[in-house]
Backbone as JSON, one array per atom type, in Angstrom:
{
  "sequence": "MVKNYPTVSEEYLKAVEKAKKKLRGLIAEKNCAPIMLRLAWHSAGTFDQCSRTGGPFGTMRFDAELAHGANSGLDIALRLLAPIREQFPTISYADFYQLAGVVAVEVTGGPEVPFHPGRPDKAEPPVEGRLPDATKGSDHLRDVFVKQMGLTDQDIVALSGGHTLGRCHKERSGFEGPWTENPLIFDNSYFKELLSGEKEGLLQLPSDKALLADPSFRPIVEKYAADEDAFFAEYAEAHLKLSEFAEAC",
  "N": [[55.46, 122.88, 79.54], [57.86, 123.76, 77.13], [59.75, 126.67, 76.96], [60.37, 128.98, 74.34], [62.98, 130.92, 73.9], [64.13, 134.22, 72.93], [66.74, 134.51, 70.5], [70.01, 135.55, 71.03], [73.13, 137.21, 70.28], [76.55, 135.98, 70.67], [78.19, 138.05, 71.45], [76.37, 139.74, 72.66], [75.61, 138.19, 74.87], [78.05, 138.14, 76.22], [78.27, 140.83, 76.88], [76.12, 141.05, 78.66], [77.04, 139.42, 80.78], [79.27, 140.89, 81.6], [78.02, 143.27, 82.35], [76.52, 142.31, 84.47], [78.48, 141.81, 86.4], [79.37, 144.41, 86.9], [77.01, 145.47, 87.96], [76.75, 143.97, 90.3], [78.85, 145.05, 91.81], [78.06, 147.77, 92.03], [75.58, 147.56, 93.4], [76.33, 146.34, 95.79], [78.1, 148.28, 96.8], [76.54, 150.64, 97.01], [74.41, 149.84, 98.52], [71.89, 149.44, 97.35], [70.08, 147.49, 96.64], [67.27, 147.11, 97.31], [65.84, 149.18, 95.88], [66.52, 148.58, 93.29], [65.35, 146.11, 92.91], [62.71, 146.87, 93.18], [62.48, 148.54, 90.92], [62.74, 146.63, 88.85], [60.5, 144.99, 89.35], [58.35, 146.85, 89.15], [58.65, 147.61, 86.55], [57.93, 145.29, 85.23], [55.45, 144.56, 86.28], [53.27, 145.8, 85.13], [52.1, 144.34, 83.19], [49.44, 143.21, 81.15], [47.46, 140.52, 80.62], [45.3, 140.22, 78.94], [45.19, 142.33, 77.02], [47.75, 142.17, 76.19], [49.66, 144.1, 76.69], [51.97, 146.44, 78.24], [54.37, 145.38, 80.78], [57.73, 143.86, 81.05], [59.49, 145.68, 79.34], [61.28, 147.83, 79.14], [60.12, 150.36, 79.3], [60.18, 152.02, 81.47], [62.09, 153.87, 81.11], [61.0, 156.11, 80.1], [59.79, 159.36, 80.86], [57.08, 159.62, 81.25], [56.15, 157.18, 82.32], [57.71, 156.99, 84.6], [56.57, 159.02, 86.03], [54.24, 157.99, 87.04], [52.25, 157.51, 89.93], [52.81, 155.26, 91.58], [55.43, 154.8, 91.02], [57.07, 156.55, 92.28], [60.17, 157.86, 93.19], [61.71, 156.07, 91.75], [63.29, 157.24, 89.86], [65.68, 157.63, 91.1], [66.88, 155.11, 91.08], [67.33, 154.84, 88.32], [69.18, 156.88, 87.89], [71.34, 155.93, 89.4], [71.96, 153.68, 87.94], [72.73, 154.68, 85.49], [75.56, 155.25, 84.78], [76.6, 152.64, 84.38], [74.84, 151.61, 82.51], [75.51, 153.21, 80.31], [77.89, 152.09, 79.53], [77.18, 149.78, 78.28], [75.65, 149.89, 75.72], [74.49, 148.21, 73.87], [72.85, 146.42, 75.16], [69.45, 145.91, 75.77], [67.18, 148.24, 77.31], [65.14, 146.95, 78.55], [66.13, 144.35, 79.16], [68.23, 145.18, 80.78], [67.09, 146.44, 83.06], [65.69, 144.27, 84.19], [67.8, 142.54, 84.67], [69.16, 143.95, 86.67], [67.36, 143.63, 88.79], [67.46, 140.85, 89.24], [70.14, 140.57, 90.0], [70.11, 142.1, 92.32], [68.65, 140.5, 94.13], [70.36, 138.3, 94.28], [72.8, 139.41, 95.31], [72.11, 140.12, 97.89], [71.83, 137.77, 99.2], [69.78, 136.11, 98.43], [67.84, 133.73, 96.43], [69.11, 132.28, 93.35], [67.95, 133.68, 90.51], [66.91, 132.64, 87.4], [68.07, 134.1, 84.33], [67.12, 135.17, 81.23], [68.17, 136.62, 78.37], [67.07, 139.0, 75.82], [64.81, 140.56, 75.66], [62.84, 142.92, 73.97], [62.96, 146.51, 73.56], [60.18, 148.52, 74.1], [58.15, 151.15, 72.7], [56.03, 152.44, 73.81], [54.74, 153.52, 76.79], [52.91, 151.84, 79.47], [49.46, 152.32, 80.5], [48.6, 154.2, 83.44], [48.0, 152.78, 86.72], [48.05, 150.02, 86.93], [49.61, 148.64, 88.73], [49.9, 146.97, 91.96], [47.98, 148.09, 94.8], [48.94, 149.08, 97.9], [47.21, 149.62, 99.97], [45.04, 148.01, 99.85], [43.13, 144.86, 99.91], [42.95, 141.2, 99.76], [41.26, 140.58, 97.57], [41.81, 142.59, 95.74], [44.54, 142.09, 95.32], [44.4, 139.65, 93.95], [42.97, 140.5, 91.71], [44.9, 142.05, 90.42], [47.31, 140.45, 90.28], [46.48, 137.83, 89.51], [44.16, 137.94, 87.71], [44.88, 140.1, 85.99], [47.74, 139.85, 85.48], [48.13, 137.08, 85.28], [49.22, 135.35, 87.14], [49.58, 133.25, 90.14], [48.03, 132.33, 93.34], [50.09, 131.33, 94.96], [52.3, 132.59, 93.77], [51.71, 135.24, 94.39], [52.08, 135.34, 97.2], [54.75, 134.5, 97.42], [56.13, 136.51, 95.96], [55.45, 138.68, 97.55], [57.12, 138.2, 99.64], [59.44, 139.42, 98.86], [59.48, 141.8, 100.14], [61.1, 141.53, 102.24], [63.35, 142.87, 101.67], [64.35, 146.27, 101.86], [62.42, 149.33, 102.49], [59.54, 151.37, 103.22], [58.94, 154.73, 102.19], [57.73, 157.68, 103.43], [57.25, 159.97, 101.89], [57.01, 158.93, 99.39], [55.17, 156.79, 99.32], [53.35, 157.15, 101.34], [53.58, 155.57, 103.51], [55.82, 154.49, 106.14], [58.93, 153.01, 106.98], [60.79, 149.87, 107.55], [60.14, 146.38, 106.69], [61.42, 144.35, 107.95], [64.0, 143.45, 110.36], [66.55, 143.56, 109.25], [66.86, 145.1, 106.48], [68.46, 144.76, 104.25], [69.06, 142.2, 103.7], [68.21, 139.27, 102.04], [65.92, 137.04, 102.96], [63.76, 134.76, 104.77], [62.54, 136.32, 106.67], [60.53, 138.22, 106.48], [58.11, 136.8, 106.45], [58.17, 135.55, 108.94], [58.09, 137.77, 110.62], [55.61, 138.76, 109.92], [53.86, 136.81, 110.91], [54.39, 137.01, 113.61], [53.19, 139.27, 114.53], [52.41, 142.81, 114.9], [55.12, 145.12, 115.34], [56.88, 147.68, 117.07], [58.44, 150.03, 115.04], [58.64, 148.39, 112.83], [57.09, 147.61, 109.71], [53.8, 146.82, 108.61], [51.86, 146.53, 105.92], [48.47, 147.13, 104.74], [48.07, 145.35, 102.6], [49.93, 143.41, 103.21], [48.92, 142.35, 105.63], [46.64, 141.24, 104.61], [47.46, 138.84, 103.62], [47.53, 137.18, 105.8], [44.91, 137.09, 106.6], [43.52, 135.86, 104.58], [42.25, 132.71, 103.64], [43.5, 131.1, 101.74], [45.99, 132.26, 101.25], [47.28, 132.36, 103.79], [48.26, 129.7, 104.69], [50.43, 129.42, 102.96], [52.08, 131.52, 103.69], [52.73, 130.59, 106.27], [54.1, 128.26, 105.59], [56.38, 129.3, 104.27], [57.54, 130.8, 106.32], [58.4, 128.79, 107.98], [60.1, 127.31, 106.38], [62.71, 128.19, 104.74], [64.07, 127.36, 102.43], [62.01, 126.38, 100.8], [60.62, 128.77, 100.35], [62.62, 130.25, 98.94], [62.92, 128.69, 96.6], [60.35, 128.86, 95.45], [60.0, 131.57, 95.29], [61.99, 132.27, 93.41], [60.91, 131.05, 91.16], [58.51, 132.49, 90.84], [59.48, 135.11, 90.51], [60.89, 134.78, 88.13], [58.76, 134.26, 86.33], [57.45, 136.76, 86.48], [59.38, 138.44, 85.4], [59.44, 137.7, 82.8], [57.12, 138.12, 81.36], [55.2, 137.75, 78.51], [57.48, 137.45, 77.01], [58.61, 134.95, 76.28], [57.35, 132.04, 74.63]],
  "CA": [[55.71, 123.45, 78.22], [59.2, 124.31, 76.97], [59.7, 128.03, 76.44], [61.27, 129.33, 73.25], [63.5, 132.24, 74.21], [64.76, 134.92, 71.81], [68.15, 134.22, 70.26], [70.89, 136.72, 71.05], [74.48, 136.89, 69.81], [77.58, 135.73, 71.69], [78.65, 139.36, 71.94], [75.33, 140.23, 73.57], [75.74, 137.41, 76.1], [79.25, 138.62, 76.92], [77.94, 142.13, 77.45], [75.25, 140.79, 79.82], [77.88, 138.93, 81.87], [80.07, 142.02, 82.09], [77.11, 144.19, 83.05], [76.15, 141.68, 85.74], [79.57, 142.04, 87.35], [79.33, 145.83, 87.28], [75.84, 145.66, 88.8], [77.06, 143.42, 91.62], [79.67, 146.03, 92.51], [77.25, 148.94, 92.34], [74.55, 147.26, 94.41], [77.02, 146.11, 97.06], [78.68, 149.54, 97.27], [75.53, 151.65, 97.31], [73.3, 149.25, 99.3], [70.69, 149.86, 96.62], [69.33, 146.33, 96.17], [65.8, 147.25, 97.37], [65.26, 150.01, 94.83], [66.73, 147.88, 92.02], [64.31, 145.09, 92.83], [61.46, 147.61, 92.93], [62.51, 148.95, 89.52], [62.46, 145.45, 88.01], [59.11, 144.58, 89.59], [57.4, 147.83, 88.63], [58.77, 147.56, 85.09], [57.27, 144.08, 84.73], [54.12, 144.34, 86.87], [52.21, 146.48, 84.38], [51.64, 143.46, 82.12], [48.04, 142.83, 81.11], [47.41, 139.34, 79.77], [44.2, 140.32, 77.97], [45.57, 143.22, 75.92], [49.16, 141.88, 75.87], [50.4, 145.35, 76.76], [52.74, 146.59, 79.46], [55.35, 144.34, 81.02], [59.15, 144.21, 81.22], [60.03, 146.05, 78.04], [62.14, 149.0, 79.17], [59.4, 151.63, 79.18], [60.45, 152.88, 82.62], [63.02, 154.91, 80.68], [60.22, 157.27, 79.7], [59.32, 160.19, 81.96], [55.64, 159.41, 81.45], [55.94, 156.06, 83.24], [58.33, 157.36, 85.88], [55.68, 159.96, 86.72], [53.12, 157.29, 87.69], [52.35, 157.64, 91.38], [53.41, 154.07, 92.19], [56.86, 154.75, 90.68], [57.77, 157.64, 92.95], [61.5, 157.52, 93.69], [62.47, 155.17, 90.88], [64.28, 158.03, 89.13], [66.95, 157.42, 91.82], [67.45, 153.87, 90.54], [67.83, 155.09, 86.97], [70.4, 157.68, 87.99], [72.42, 155.05, 89.86], [72.29, 152.73, 86.87], [73.13, 155.36, 84.24], [76.96, 155.06, 84.35], [76.79, 151.28, 83.88], [74.03, 151.52, 81.29], [76.25, 153.85, 79.22], [78.97, 151.2, 79.11], [76.62, 148.62, 77.57], [74.53, 150.4, 74.92], [73.85, 147.16, 73.06], [71.85, 145.71, 75.97], [68.17, 146.64, 75.8], [66.77, 148.73, 78.63], [64.27, 145.91, 79.12], [67.01, 143.36, 79.78], [69.08, 145.81, 81.8], [66.31, 146.63, 84.29], [65.42, 142.97, 84.8], [69.08, 142.03, 85.18], [69.41, 144.64, 87.94], [66.53, 143.0, 89.81], [68.01, 139.52, 89.5], [71.39, 140.75, 90.75], [69.76, 142.61, 93.66], [68.29, 139.35, 94.95], [71.57, 137.49, 94.46], [73.81, 140.1, 96.14], [71.64, 140.2, 99.26], [71.76, 136.43, 99.78], [68.59, 135.4, 98.0], [68.01, 132.65, 95.46], [69.53, 132.63, 92.0], [66.81, 133.73, 89.6], [67.4, 132.51, 86.02], [67.93, 135.29, 83.5], [67.18, 134.88, 79.8], [68.16, 137.89, 77.66], [66.39, 139.06, 74.54], [63.61, 141.4, 75.7], [62.95, 144.14, 73.16], [62.47, 147.76, 74.14], [58.96, 149.02, 73.47], [58.13, 152.6, 72.59], [54.8, 152.99, 74.39], [54.54, 153.17, 78.2], [51.55, 151.38, 79.79], [48.62, 153.27, 81.22], [48.79, 154.18, 84.89], [46.98, 152.13, 87.52], [48.08, 148.57, 86.83], [50.39, 148.06, 89.82], [49.09, 146.74, 93.16], [47.77, 149.17, 95.77], [49.26, 148.53, 99.22], [46.16, 149.9, 100.95], [43.89, 147.14, 99.6], [43.19, 143.5, 100.43], [43.22, 140.03, 98.93], [40.52, 140.63, 96.3], [42.58, 143.47, 94.86], [45.76, 141.39, 94.95], [44.06, 138.68, 92.9], [42.6, 141.24, 90.49], [46.12, 142.51, 89.75], [48.29, 139.39, 90.0], [45.89, 136.65, 88.86], [43.35, 138.29, 86.54], [45.61, 140.97, 85.06], [49.06, 139.34, 85.09], [48.13, 135.66, 85.0], [49.99, 134.63, 88.15], [48.81, 132.39, 91.05], [48.08, 132.68, 94.77], [51.44, 131.07, 95.46], [53.17, 133.65, 93.27], [51.42, 136.46, 95.15], [52.72, 135.27, 98.52], [56.2, 134.43, 97.23], [56.62, 137.83, 95.59], [55.31, 139.54, 98.73], [58.32, 137.97, 100.46], [60.48, 140.36, 98.46], [59.48, 142.91, 101.1], [62.21, 141.33, 103.18], [64.3, 143.93, 101.32], [63.92, 147.64, 101.72], [61.52, 150.02, 103.4], [58.68, 152.38, 102.63], [59.29, 156.13, 102.46], [56.44, 158.38, 103.54], [57.06, 160.93, 100.81], [56.75, 158.21, 98.14], [54.01, 155.88, 99.38], [52.47, 157.46, 102.46], [53.96, 154.68, 104.61], [57.21, 154.67, 106.57], [59.6, 151.98, 107.75], [61.12, 148.58, 106.94], [59.33, 145.23, 107.07], [62.25, 143.42, 108.73], [65.09, 144.06, 111.15], [67.69, 143.8, 108.37], [66.25, 145.26, 105.16], [69.42, 144.55, 103.17], [69.29, 140.76, 103.61], [67.08, 138.55, 101.46], [65.67, 135.78, 103.67], [62.32, 134.56, 105.0], [62.14, 137.02, 107.89], [59.25, 138.92, 106.24], [57.01, 135.92, 106.85], [58.26, 135.37, 110.39], [57.61, 139.01, 111.24], [54.17, 138.86, 109.66], [53.17, 135.9, 111.82], [54.64, 137.36, 115.01], [52.38, 140.42, 114.91], [53.01, 144.13, 114.68], [56.17, 145.54, 116.27], [57.28, 149.07, 116.92], [59.57, 150.22, 114.14], [58.5, 147.57, 111.63], [55.9, 147.95, 108.94], [52.91, 145.84, 107.98], [50.88, 147.21, 105.08], [47.2, 146.41, 104.61], [48.24, 144.24, 101.65], [50.66, 142.35, 103.94], [47.99, 141.75, 106.58], [45.68, 140.47, 103.84], [48.01, 137.49, 103.44], [47.18, 136.4, 106.99], [43.45, 136.97, 106.73], [42.96, 135.06, 103.49], [42.46, 131.29, 103.94], [44.4, 130.49, 100.76], [47.32, 132.83, 101.39], [47.93, 132.14, 105.08], [49.09, 128.49, 104.77], [51.68, 129.63, 102.21], [52.88, 132.35, 104.6], [53.23, 129.71, 107.33], [55.11, 127.37, 105.0], [57.62, 130.04, 104.01], [58.13, 131.16, 107.61], [59.02, 127.59, 108.55], [61.0, 126.64, 105.44], [63.31, 129.2, 103.85], [64.39, 126.74, 101.14], [60.78, 126.37, 100.01], [60.4, 130.15, 99.93], [63.6, 130.62, 97.92], [62.61, 127.98, 95.35], [59.11, 129.34, 94.85], [60.22, 132.97, 94.95], [62.73, 132.3, 92.15], [59.96, 130.68, 90.11], [57.57, 133.61, 90.66], [60.25, 136.24, 89.97], [61.15, 134.45, 86.73], [57.51, 134.5, 85.59], [57.21, 138.2, 86.44], [60.39, 139.1, 84.56], [59.38, 137.2, 81.42], [55.79, 138.27, 80.78], [55.08, 137.96, 77.06], [58.78, 137.37, 76.33], [58.81, 133.62, 75.69], [56.09, 131.33, 74.48]],
  "C": [[57.11, 124.07, 78.18], [59.08, 125.7, 76.35], [60.73, 128.2, 75.32], [61.74, 130.77, 73.47], [64.11, 132.9, 72.97], [66.24, 134.53, 71.69], [68.93, 135.52, 70.27], [72.3, 136.27, 70.68], [75.42, 136.59, 70.98], [78.08, 137.04, 72.28], [77.64, 139.94, 72.93], [75.43, 139.5, 74.91], [76.95, 137.85, 76.91], [78.98, 139.97, 77.58], [77.08, 141.98, 78.69], [76.09, 140.33, 81.01], [78.74, 140.04, 82.46], [79.2, 143.0, 82.88], [76.71, 143.63, 84.4], [77.22, 141.92, 86.79], [79.58, 143.49, 87.82], [78.15, 146.1, 88.22], [76.07, 145.1, 90.2], [77.85, 144.44, 92.44], [78.88, 147.24, 92.94], [76.29, 148.68, 93.49], [75.17, 147.01, 95.77], [77.56, 147.41, 97.65], [77.63, 150.52, 97.76], [74.39, 151.14, 98.18], [71.94, 149.58, 98.67], [69.89, 148.69, 96.07], [67.81, 146.55, 96.22], [65.22, 148.06, 96.22], [65.46, 149.39, 93.45], [65.68, 146.78, 91.84], [62.96, 145.75, 92.54], [61.37, 148.07, 91.48], [62.13, 147.79, 88.61], [61.0, 145.04, 88.13], [58.11, 145.55, 88.94], [57.48, 147.91, 87.1], [57.95, 146.41, 84.52], [55.8, 144.01, 85.12], [52.98, 145.06, 86.2], [51.61, 145.58, 83.3], [50.16, 143.13, 82.27], [47.88, 141.69, 80.11], [46.3, 139.4, 78.72], [44.6, 141.17, 76.76], [46.98, 142.97, 75.42], [49.96, 143.17, 75.8], [51.07, 145.46, 78.12], [53.79, 145.5, 79.58], [56.79, 144.81, 80.93], [59.86, 144.56, 79.92], [60.68, 147.43, 78.01], [61.43, 150.34, 79.15], [59.57, 152.54, 80.39], [61.46, 153.98, 82.27], [62.31, 156.2, 80.28], [59.71, 158.03, 80.92], [57.85, 159.95, 82.28], [55.38, 158.27, 82.42], [56.57, 156.34, 84.6], [57.41, 158.26, 86.7], [54.47, 159.28, 87.33], [53.32, 157.33, 89.2], [53.05, 156.48, 92.05], [54.91, 153.99, 91.96], [57.66, 155.86, 91.32], [59.11, 157.16, 93.52], [62.33, 156.65, 92.77], [63.44, 155.92, 89.97], [65.66, 157.89, 89.79], [67.64, 156.18, 91.28], [68.04, 154.11, 89.16], [69.1, 155.93, 86.98], [71.58, 156.83, 88.45], [72.89, 154.12, 88.75], [72.93, 153.39, 85.65], [74.59, 155.13, 83.85], [77.25, 153.66, 83.81], [76.04, 151.11, 82.57], [74.8, 152.09, 80.1], [77.37, 152.98, 78.68], [78.47, 150.04, 78.24], [75.41, 149.04, 76.72], [73.84, 149.34, 74.08], [72.79, 146.38, 73.83], [70.56, 146.54, 76.0], [67.91, 147.15, 77.22], [65.95, 147.66, 79.33], [65.1, 144.84, 79.82], [67.77, 143.96, 80.95], [68.32, 145.97, 83.12], [66.01, 145.3, 84.97], [66.69, 142.33, 85.34], [69.42, 142.67, 86.52], [68.6, 144.02, 89.07], [67.04, 141.63, 90.21], [69.27, 139.63, 90.35], [71.11, 141.25, 92.16], [69.41, 141.47, 94.61], [69.53, 138.52, 95.28], [72.54, 138.11, 95.47], [73.4, 140.12, 97.61], [71.39, 138.82, 99.89], [70.56, 135.62, 99.39], [68.87, 134.32, 96.98], [68.53, 133.17, 94.13], [68.3, 132.55, 91.09], [67.34, 133.62, 88.18], [67.13, 133.78, 85.22], [68.13, 134.9, 82.04], [67.1, 136.2, 79.04], [67.36, 137.82, 76.36], [65.1, 139.87, 74.54], [63.82, 142.62, 74.8], [62.49, 145.36, 73.95], [61.24, 148.21, 73.37], [58.89, 150.54, 73.58], [56.94, 153.25, 73.27], [54.66, 152.57, 75.84], [53.11, 152.69, 78.45], [50.75, 152.49, 80.46], [48.88, 153.14, 82.71], [47.68, 153.37, 85.57], [47.0, 150.62, 87.49], [48.84, 147.89, 87.97], [49.53, 147.9, 91.07], [49.09, 147.93, 94.11], [47.94, 148.58, 97.17], [48.19, 148.75, 100.26], [45.0, 148.93, 100.83], [44.18, 145.69, 99.98], [43.36, 142.43, 99.38], [42.47, 140.04, 97.61], [41.29, 141.47, 95.28], [43.87, 142.77, 94.41], [45.49, 140.38, 93.83], [43.64, 139.37, 91.6], [43.86, 141.61, 89.7], [47.0, 141.33, 89.33], [47.71, 138.21, 89.22], [45.15, 137.05, 87.59], [44.13, 139.12, 85.52], [46.9, 140.32, 84.55], [49.07, 137.87, 84.72], [48.96, 134.83, 85.95], [49.05, 133.84, 89.06], [48.85, 132.93, 92.47], [49.48, 132.46, 95.33], [52.42, 132.14, 95.0], [52.97, 134.94, 94.06], [52.17, 136.45, 96.48], [54.23, 135.25, 98.37], [56.77, 135.8, 96.89], [56.49, 138.82, 96.74], [56.52, 139.4, 99.64], [59.5, 138.82, 100.05], [60.53, 141.59, 99.35], [60.46, 142.67, 102.24], [63.31, 142.35, 102.91], [63.62, 145.29, 101.36], [62.94, 148.15, 102.76], [60.61, 150.93, 102.6], [59.15, 153.77, 103.06], [58.0, 156.95, 102.39], [56.19, 159.31, 102.37], [56.76, 160.24, 99.47], [55.43, 157.44, 98.18], [52.98, 156.25, 100.43], [52.72, 156.58, 103.67], [55.44, 154.87, 104.92], [57.71, 153.45, 107.32], [59.9, 150.71, 106.99], [60.16, 147.48, 107.42], [60.09, 144.3, 108.02], [63.36, 144.16, 109.44], [66.31, 144.36, 110.3], [67.2, 143.89, 106.93], [67.21, 145.16, 103.99], [69.8, 143.08, 103.04], [68.02, 140.09, 103.07], [66.96, 137.2, 102.16], [64.16, 135.64, 103.89], [61.79, 135.31, 106.21], [60.85, 137.82, 107.7], [58.09, 138.09, 106.74], [57.0, 135.67, 108.35], [57.73, 136.6, 111.11], [56.1, 139.15, 111.07], [53.39, 138.01, 110.65], [53.32, 136.28, 113.29], [53.86, 138.59, 115.47], [53.14, 141.73, 114.72], [54.02, 144.46, 115.77], [56.5, 146.99, 116.01], [58.51, 149.15, 116.02], [59.52, 149.39, 112.87], [57.13, 147.8, 111.0], [55.11, 146.71, 108.53], [51.83, 146.61, 107.24], [49.56, 146.46, 105.1], [47.3, 145.21, 103.66], [49.05, 143.1, 102.26], [49.71, 141.6, 104.87], [46.94, 140.88, 105.87], [46.16, 139.04, 103.62], [47.68, 136.59, 104.62], [45.68, 136.14, 107.07], [42.84, 136.04, 105.7], [43.26, 133.57, 103.71], [43.33, 130.54, 102.92], [45.84, 130.97, 100.94], [48.03, 132.4, 102.67], [48.75, 130.85, 105.17], [50.42, 128.62, 104.02], [52.62, 130.49, 103.03], [53.53, 131.46, 105.67], [54.3, 128.75, 106.8], [56.43, 128.1, 104.8], [58.31, 130.47, 105.29], [58.9, 130.0, 108.22], [60.11, 127.01, 107.68], [61.54, 127.66, 104.43], [63.66, 128.61, 102.48], [63.16, 126.7, 100.22], [60.46, 127.77, 99.49], [61.34, 130.53, 98.79], [63.25, 129.97, 96.57], [61.39, 128.57, 94.66], [59.17, 130.84, 94.55], [60.92, 133.06, 93.59], [61.82, 132.0, 90.97], [59.02, 131.84, 89.8], [58.27, 134.82, 90.04], [60.54, 136.01, 88.48], [59.92, 134.71, 85.87], [57.29, 135.99, 85.4], [58.14, 138.87, 85.44], [60.29, 138.7, 83.1], [57.99, 137.3, 80.8], [55.88, 138.58, 79.3], [56.41, 137.87, 76.32], [58.94, 136.06, 75.59], [57.46, 132.91, 75.57], [56.35, 129.86, 74.11]]
}
């Protein structure tokens, strides 16, 4: 099915391209790709396909959503973005947050994720409790990603590979440490580390381990560990879906 994307002006497109360049500089200078990707994901991952509420519509700008437990620390991302955001007031917050996530993947060596502007800003934050819980297993992952968001098993595993970037902070999530040896490089090392077993200094969450225990998830983990090109292609597809919930039809 061909998607029909919102139409934006030439001036808007130019602003997006300029903002993208500024974001590349910021993310490279501050080494803040992980938190920018987390901002984009958490902004989008509240989408509920039944009620058609939540999703990537800029509501993370509200204190009420920032205060959700799963969003602890994302105020740092908004503070880092503020000087660039002020330069491009015509770009919606919704587009701006998703653009930051796309650039974060690109700057760290990951795949190019297509970006289609035109998301409107919504005025009502979603209810708390829609994001995945890292302490739970495969049934919970499917409840959130498949039943709530409308994604697939392949999308779940591909998006989990985004944990190749960044680390957990105990004061935010209760967990501590990175998933990979180089948490500022986007590659398939998350899957290689997952298959090689637990190592001192590296993190494996219960939701990560669930990917190995589940008979549907594990073959996808093994495929991505062996074939980075396959991971990149399917990650880009999953990230695109996540960033465009309810935007195009």
